[in-house]
PDB file of C-alpha atoms in Angstrom:
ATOM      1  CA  UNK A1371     119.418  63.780  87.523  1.00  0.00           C
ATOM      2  CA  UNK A1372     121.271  63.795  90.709  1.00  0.00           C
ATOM      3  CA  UNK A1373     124.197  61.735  89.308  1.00  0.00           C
ATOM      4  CA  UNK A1374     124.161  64.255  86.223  1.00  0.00           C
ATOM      5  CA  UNK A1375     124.248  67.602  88.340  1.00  0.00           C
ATOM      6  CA  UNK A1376     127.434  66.114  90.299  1.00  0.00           C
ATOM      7  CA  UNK A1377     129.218  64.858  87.510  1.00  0.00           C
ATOM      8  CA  UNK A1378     128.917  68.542  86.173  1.00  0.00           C
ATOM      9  CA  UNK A1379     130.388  69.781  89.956  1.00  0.00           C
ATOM     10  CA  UNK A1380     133.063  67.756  89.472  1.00  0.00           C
ATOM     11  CA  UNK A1381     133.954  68.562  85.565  1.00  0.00           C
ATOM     12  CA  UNK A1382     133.554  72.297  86.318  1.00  0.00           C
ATOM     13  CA  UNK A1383     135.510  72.661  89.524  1.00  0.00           C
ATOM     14  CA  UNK A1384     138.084  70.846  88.841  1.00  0.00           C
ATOM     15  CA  UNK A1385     138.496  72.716  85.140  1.00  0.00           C
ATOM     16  CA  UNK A1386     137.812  76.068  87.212  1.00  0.00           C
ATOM     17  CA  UNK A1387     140.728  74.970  89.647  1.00  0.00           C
ATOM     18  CA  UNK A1388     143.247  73.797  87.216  1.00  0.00           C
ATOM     19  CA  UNK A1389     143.003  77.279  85.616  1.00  0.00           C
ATOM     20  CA  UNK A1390     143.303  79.033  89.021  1.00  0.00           C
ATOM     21  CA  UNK A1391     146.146  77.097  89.338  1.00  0.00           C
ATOM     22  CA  UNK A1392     147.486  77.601  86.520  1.00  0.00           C
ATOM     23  CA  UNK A1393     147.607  81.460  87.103  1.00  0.00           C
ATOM     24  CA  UNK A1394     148.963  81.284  90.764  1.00  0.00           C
ATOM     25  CA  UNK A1395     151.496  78.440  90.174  1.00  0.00           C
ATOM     26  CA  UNK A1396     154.578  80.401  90.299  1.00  0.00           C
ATOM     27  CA  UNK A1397     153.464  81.898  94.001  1.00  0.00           C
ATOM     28  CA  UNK A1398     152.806  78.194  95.364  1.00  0.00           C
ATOM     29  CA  UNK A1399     156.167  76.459  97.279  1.00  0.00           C
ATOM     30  CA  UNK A1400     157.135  72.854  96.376  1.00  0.00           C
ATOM     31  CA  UNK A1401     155.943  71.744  99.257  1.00  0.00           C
ATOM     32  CA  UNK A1402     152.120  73.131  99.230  1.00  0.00           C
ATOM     33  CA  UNK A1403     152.059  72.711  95.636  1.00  0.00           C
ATOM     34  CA  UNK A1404     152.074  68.784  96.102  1.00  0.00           C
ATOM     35  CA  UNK A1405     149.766  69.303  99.036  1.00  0.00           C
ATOM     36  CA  UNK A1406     146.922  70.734  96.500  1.00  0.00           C
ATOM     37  CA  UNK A1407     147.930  67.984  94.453  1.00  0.00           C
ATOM     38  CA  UNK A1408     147.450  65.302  96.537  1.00  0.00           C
ATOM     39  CA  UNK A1409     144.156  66.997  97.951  1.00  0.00           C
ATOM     40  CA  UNK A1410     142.713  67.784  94.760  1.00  0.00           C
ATOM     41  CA  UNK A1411     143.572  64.357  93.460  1.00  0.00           C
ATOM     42  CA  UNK A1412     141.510  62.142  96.526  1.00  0.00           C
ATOM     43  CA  UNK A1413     138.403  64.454  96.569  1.00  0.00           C
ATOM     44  CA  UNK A1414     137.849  64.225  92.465  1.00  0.00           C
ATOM     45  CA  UNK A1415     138.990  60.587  92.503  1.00  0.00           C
ATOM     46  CA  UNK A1416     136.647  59.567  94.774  1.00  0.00           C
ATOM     47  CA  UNK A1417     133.728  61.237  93.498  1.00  0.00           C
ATOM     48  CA  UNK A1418     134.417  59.355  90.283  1.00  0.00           C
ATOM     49  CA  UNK A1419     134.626  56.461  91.386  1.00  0.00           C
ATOM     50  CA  UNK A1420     131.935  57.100  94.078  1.00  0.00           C
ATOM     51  CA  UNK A1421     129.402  58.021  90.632  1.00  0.00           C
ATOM     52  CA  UNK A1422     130.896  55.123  88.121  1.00  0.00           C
ATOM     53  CA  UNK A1423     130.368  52.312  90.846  1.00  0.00           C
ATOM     54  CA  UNK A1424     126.547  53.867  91.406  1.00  0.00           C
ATOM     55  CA  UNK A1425     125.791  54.295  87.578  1.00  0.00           C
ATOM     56  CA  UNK A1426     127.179  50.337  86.907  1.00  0.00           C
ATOM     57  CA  UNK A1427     126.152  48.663  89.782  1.00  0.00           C
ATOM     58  CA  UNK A1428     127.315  45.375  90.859  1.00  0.00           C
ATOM     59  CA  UNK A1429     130.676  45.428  89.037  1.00  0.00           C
ATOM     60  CA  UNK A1430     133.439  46.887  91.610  1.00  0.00           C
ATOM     61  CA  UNK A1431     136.088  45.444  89.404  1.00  0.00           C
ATOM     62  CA  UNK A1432     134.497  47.487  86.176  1.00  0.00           C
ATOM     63  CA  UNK A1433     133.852  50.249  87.767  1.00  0.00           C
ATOM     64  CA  UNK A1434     137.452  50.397  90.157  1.00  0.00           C
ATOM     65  CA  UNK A1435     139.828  50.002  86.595  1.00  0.00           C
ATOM     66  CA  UNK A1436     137.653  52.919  84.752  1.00  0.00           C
ATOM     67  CA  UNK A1437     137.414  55.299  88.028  1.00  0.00           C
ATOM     68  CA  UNK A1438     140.931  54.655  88.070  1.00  0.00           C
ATOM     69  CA  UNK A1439     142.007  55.618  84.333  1.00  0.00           C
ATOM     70  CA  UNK A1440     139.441  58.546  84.147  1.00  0.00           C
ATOM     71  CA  UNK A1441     140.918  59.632  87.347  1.00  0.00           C
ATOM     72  CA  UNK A1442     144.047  59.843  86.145  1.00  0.00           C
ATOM     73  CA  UNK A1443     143.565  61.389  82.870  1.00  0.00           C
ATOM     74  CA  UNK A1444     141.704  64.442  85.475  1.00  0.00           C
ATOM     75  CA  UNK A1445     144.383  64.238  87.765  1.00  0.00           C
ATOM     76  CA  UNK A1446     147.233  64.959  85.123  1.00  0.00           C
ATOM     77  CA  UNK A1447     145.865  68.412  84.416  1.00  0.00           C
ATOM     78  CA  UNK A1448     145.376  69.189  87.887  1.00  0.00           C
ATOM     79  CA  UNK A1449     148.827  68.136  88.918  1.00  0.00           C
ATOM     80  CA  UNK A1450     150.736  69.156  85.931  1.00  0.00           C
ATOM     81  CA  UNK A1451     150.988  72.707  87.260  1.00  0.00           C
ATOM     82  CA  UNK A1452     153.152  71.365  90.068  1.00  0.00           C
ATOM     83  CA  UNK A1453     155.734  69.619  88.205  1.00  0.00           C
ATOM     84  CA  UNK A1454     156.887  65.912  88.279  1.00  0.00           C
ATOM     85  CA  UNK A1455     156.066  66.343  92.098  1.00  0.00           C
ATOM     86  CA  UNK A1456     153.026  67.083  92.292  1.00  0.00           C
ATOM     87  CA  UNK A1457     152.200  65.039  88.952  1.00  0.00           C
ATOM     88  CA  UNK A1458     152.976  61.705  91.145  1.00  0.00           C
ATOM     89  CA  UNK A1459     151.081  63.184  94.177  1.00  0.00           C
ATOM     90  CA  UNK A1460     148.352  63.753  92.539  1.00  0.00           C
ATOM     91  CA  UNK A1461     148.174  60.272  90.442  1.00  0.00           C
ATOM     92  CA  UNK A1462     149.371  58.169  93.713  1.00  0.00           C
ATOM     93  CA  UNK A1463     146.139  59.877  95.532  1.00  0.00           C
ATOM     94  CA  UNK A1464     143.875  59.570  92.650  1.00  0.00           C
ATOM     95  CA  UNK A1465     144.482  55.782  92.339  1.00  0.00           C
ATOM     96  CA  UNK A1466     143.705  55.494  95.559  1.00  0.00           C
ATOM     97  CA  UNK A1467     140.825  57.775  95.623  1.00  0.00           C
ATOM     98  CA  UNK A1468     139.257  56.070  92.926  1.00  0.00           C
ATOM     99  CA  UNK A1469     139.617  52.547  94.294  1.00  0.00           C
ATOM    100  CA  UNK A1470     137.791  53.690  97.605  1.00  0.00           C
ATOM    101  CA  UNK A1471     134.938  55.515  96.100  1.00  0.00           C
ATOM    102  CA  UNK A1472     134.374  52.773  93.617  1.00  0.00           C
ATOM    103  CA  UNK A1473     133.973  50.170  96.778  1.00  0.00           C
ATOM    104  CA  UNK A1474     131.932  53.013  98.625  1.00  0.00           C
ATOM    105  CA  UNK A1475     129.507  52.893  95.852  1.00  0.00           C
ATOM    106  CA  UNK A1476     129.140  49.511  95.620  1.00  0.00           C
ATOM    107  CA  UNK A1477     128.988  49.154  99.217  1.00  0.00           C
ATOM    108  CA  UNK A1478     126.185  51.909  99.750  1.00  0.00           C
ATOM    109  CA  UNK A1479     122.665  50.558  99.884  1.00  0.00           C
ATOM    110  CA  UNK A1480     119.952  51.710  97.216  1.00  0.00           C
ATOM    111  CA  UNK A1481     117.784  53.764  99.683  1.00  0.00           C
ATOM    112  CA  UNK A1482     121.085  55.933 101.007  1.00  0.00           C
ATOM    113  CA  UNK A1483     122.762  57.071  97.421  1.00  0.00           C
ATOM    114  CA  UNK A1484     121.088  60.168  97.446  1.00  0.00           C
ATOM    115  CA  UNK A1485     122.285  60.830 100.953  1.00  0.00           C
ATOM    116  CA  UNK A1486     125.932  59.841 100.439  1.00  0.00           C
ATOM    117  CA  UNK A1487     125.671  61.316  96.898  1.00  0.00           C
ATOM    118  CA  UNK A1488     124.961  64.880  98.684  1.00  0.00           C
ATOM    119  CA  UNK A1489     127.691  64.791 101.386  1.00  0.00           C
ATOM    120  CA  UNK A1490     130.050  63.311  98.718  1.00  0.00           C
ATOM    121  CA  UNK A1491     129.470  66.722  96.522  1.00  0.00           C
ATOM    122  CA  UNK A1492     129.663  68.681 100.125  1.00  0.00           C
ATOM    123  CA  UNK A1493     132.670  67.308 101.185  1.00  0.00           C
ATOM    124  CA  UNK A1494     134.113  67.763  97.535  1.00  0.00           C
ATOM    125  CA  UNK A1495     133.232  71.309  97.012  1.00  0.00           C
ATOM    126  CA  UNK A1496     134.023  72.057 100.708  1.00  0.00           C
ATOM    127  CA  UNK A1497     137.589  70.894  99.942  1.00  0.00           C
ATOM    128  CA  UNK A1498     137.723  72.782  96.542  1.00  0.00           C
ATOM    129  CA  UNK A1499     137.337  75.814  97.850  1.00  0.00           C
ATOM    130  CA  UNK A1500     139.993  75.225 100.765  1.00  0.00           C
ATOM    131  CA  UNK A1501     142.676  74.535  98.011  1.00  0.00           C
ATOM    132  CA  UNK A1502     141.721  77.791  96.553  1.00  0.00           C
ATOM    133  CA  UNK A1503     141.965  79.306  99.902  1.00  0.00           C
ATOM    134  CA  UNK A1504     145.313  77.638 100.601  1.00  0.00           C
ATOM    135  CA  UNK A1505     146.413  78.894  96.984  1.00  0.00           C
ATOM    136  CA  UNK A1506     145.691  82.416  97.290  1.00  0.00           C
ATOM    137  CA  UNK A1507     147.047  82.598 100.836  1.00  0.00           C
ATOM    138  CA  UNK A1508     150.565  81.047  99.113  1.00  0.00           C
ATOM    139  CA  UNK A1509     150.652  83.228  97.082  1.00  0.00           C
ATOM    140  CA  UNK A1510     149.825  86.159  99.329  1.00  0.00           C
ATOM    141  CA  UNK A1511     153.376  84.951 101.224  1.00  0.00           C
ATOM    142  CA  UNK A1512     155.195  84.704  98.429  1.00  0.00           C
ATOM    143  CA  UNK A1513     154.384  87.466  96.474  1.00  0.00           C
ATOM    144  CA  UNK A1514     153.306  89.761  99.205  1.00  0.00           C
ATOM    145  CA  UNK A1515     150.541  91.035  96.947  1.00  0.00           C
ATOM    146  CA  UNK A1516     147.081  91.981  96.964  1.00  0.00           C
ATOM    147  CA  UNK A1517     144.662  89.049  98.313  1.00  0.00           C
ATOM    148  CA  UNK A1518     142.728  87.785  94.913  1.00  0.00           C
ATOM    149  CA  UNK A1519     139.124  88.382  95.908  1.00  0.00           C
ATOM    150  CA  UNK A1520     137.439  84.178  96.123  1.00  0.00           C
ATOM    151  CA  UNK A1521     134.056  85.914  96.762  1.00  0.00           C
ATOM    152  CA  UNK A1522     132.887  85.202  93.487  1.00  0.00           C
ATOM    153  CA  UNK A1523     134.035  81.048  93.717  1.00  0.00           C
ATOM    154  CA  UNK A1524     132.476  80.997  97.248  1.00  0.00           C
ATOM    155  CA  UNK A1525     128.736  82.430  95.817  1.00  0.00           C
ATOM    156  CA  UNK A1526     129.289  80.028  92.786  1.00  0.00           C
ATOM    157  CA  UNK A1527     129.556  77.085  95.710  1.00  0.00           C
ATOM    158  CA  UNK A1528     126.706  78.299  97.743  1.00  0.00           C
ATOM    159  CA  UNK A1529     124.956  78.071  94.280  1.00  0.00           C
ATOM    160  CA  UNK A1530     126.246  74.688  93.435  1.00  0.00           C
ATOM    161  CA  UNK A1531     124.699  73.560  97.143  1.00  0.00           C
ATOM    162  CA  UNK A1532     121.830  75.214  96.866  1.00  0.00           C
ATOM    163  CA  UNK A1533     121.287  73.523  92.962  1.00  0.00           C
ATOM    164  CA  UNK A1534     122.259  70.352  94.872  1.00  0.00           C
ATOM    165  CA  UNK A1535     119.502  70.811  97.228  1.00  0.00           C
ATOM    166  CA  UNK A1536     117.217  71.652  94.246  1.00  0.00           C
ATOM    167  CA  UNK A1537     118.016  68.273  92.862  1.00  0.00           C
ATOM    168  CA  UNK A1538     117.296  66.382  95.644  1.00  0.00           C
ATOM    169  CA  UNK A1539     113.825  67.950  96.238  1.00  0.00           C
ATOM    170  CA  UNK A1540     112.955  66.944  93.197  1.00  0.00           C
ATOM    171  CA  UNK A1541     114.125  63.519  92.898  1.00  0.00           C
ATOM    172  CA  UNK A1542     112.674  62.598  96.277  1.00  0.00           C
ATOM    173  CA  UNK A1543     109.058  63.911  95.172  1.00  0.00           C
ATOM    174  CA  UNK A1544     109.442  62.133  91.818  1.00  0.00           C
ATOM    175  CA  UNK A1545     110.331  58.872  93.891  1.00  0.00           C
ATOM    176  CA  UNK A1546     107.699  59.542  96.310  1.00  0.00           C
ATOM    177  CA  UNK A1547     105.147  60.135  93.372  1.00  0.00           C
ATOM    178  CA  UNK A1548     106.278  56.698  91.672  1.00  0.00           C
ATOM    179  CA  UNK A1549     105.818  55.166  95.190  1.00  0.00           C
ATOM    180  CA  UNK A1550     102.371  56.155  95.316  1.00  0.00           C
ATOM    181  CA  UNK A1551     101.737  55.088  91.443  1.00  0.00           C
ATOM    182  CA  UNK A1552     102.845  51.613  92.177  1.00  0.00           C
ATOM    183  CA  UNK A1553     101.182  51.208  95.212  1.00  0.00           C
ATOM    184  CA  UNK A1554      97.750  52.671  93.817  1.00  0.00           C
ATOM    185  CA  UNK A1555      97.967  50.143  90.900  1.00  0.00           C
ATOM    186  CA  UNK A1556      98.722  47.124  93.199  1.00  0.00           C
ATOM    187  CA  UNK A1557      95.545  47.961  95.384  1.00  0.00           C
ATOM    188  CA  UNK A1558      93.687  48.087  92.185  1.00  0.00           C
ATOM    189  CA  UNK A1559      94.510  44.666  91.166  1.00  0.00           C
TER     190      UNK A1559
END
């Protein structure tokens, strides 16, 4: 369930930033634009790679090729708004990305998924909403216009963490309760 509810993070913020980019990518310099790029590209990379390499375990090289290509489809629309530049930034950062979470997952010990699961999606909707931040501020210098109000992506985040925390809850008490199933039935044997 866990694996499910951050997969859907990562589908809808980065389909809610490519359209917020999309609408404040004339405001955004060369040089920020591949920035975002490059940004956007690790965090979503990695959590790919980080949730491919936990759902297929055992099979880094599997799980590093598909992290990789999936990555890269994602990472085209999120870098397309920046040109060629940002385009390679973004695919250059997602390779990598998706090559590290991919080991990370491998590497990361049954009993602490959960854990690294959770800071994975904090860290990744932490640096979401900085992006956004540093997008809106661009565009506030370039344009010298009103400041586009983020209130309404930063509740949707403290919603997303707060659903995150839901879904922890309630995979640790289901664990706990097959815990004390299987250790009931081996006492009764």
């Amino acid at each position: 369930m866990l694996i499910i509810i951050s997969s859907a993070f990562i589908v809808a913020y980065t389909i809610l930033f490519s359209i917020y980019t999309a609408s404040k990518k004339h405001l955004v310099s060369a040089s920020t634009g591949k920035c975002i790029s490059m940004g956007v590209g690790m965090v979503s990379s990695t959590m790919i790679g980080l949730m491919l390499s936990i759902l297929i375990p055992g099979e880094l090289a599997y799980t590093t090729i598909l992290s990789i290509f999936i990555s890269s489809v994602c990472s085209y629309f999120t870098g397309k708004h920046f040109g060629i530049n940002g385009m390679i930034e973004t695919l250059s950062a997602s390779f990598m990305g998706a090559m590290m979470g991919a080991m990370l997952g491998d590497m990361t010990p049954a009993n602490r998924q959960t854990f690294i699961i959770v800071a994975m999606d904090i860290i990744y909707l932490l640096s979401i909403l900085s992006l956004l931040f540093t997008i809106n501020k661009e565009a506030v210098k370039q344009d010298a216009m009103q400041k586009t109000k983020l209130t309404p992506i930063f509740v949707s985040m403290i919603l997303s963490i707060s659903v995150l925390g839901i879904a922890v809850i309630m995979e640790a008490n289901a664990k706990a309760a097959d815990d004390a199933l299987e250790m009931n039935h081996q006492h009764q044997h």
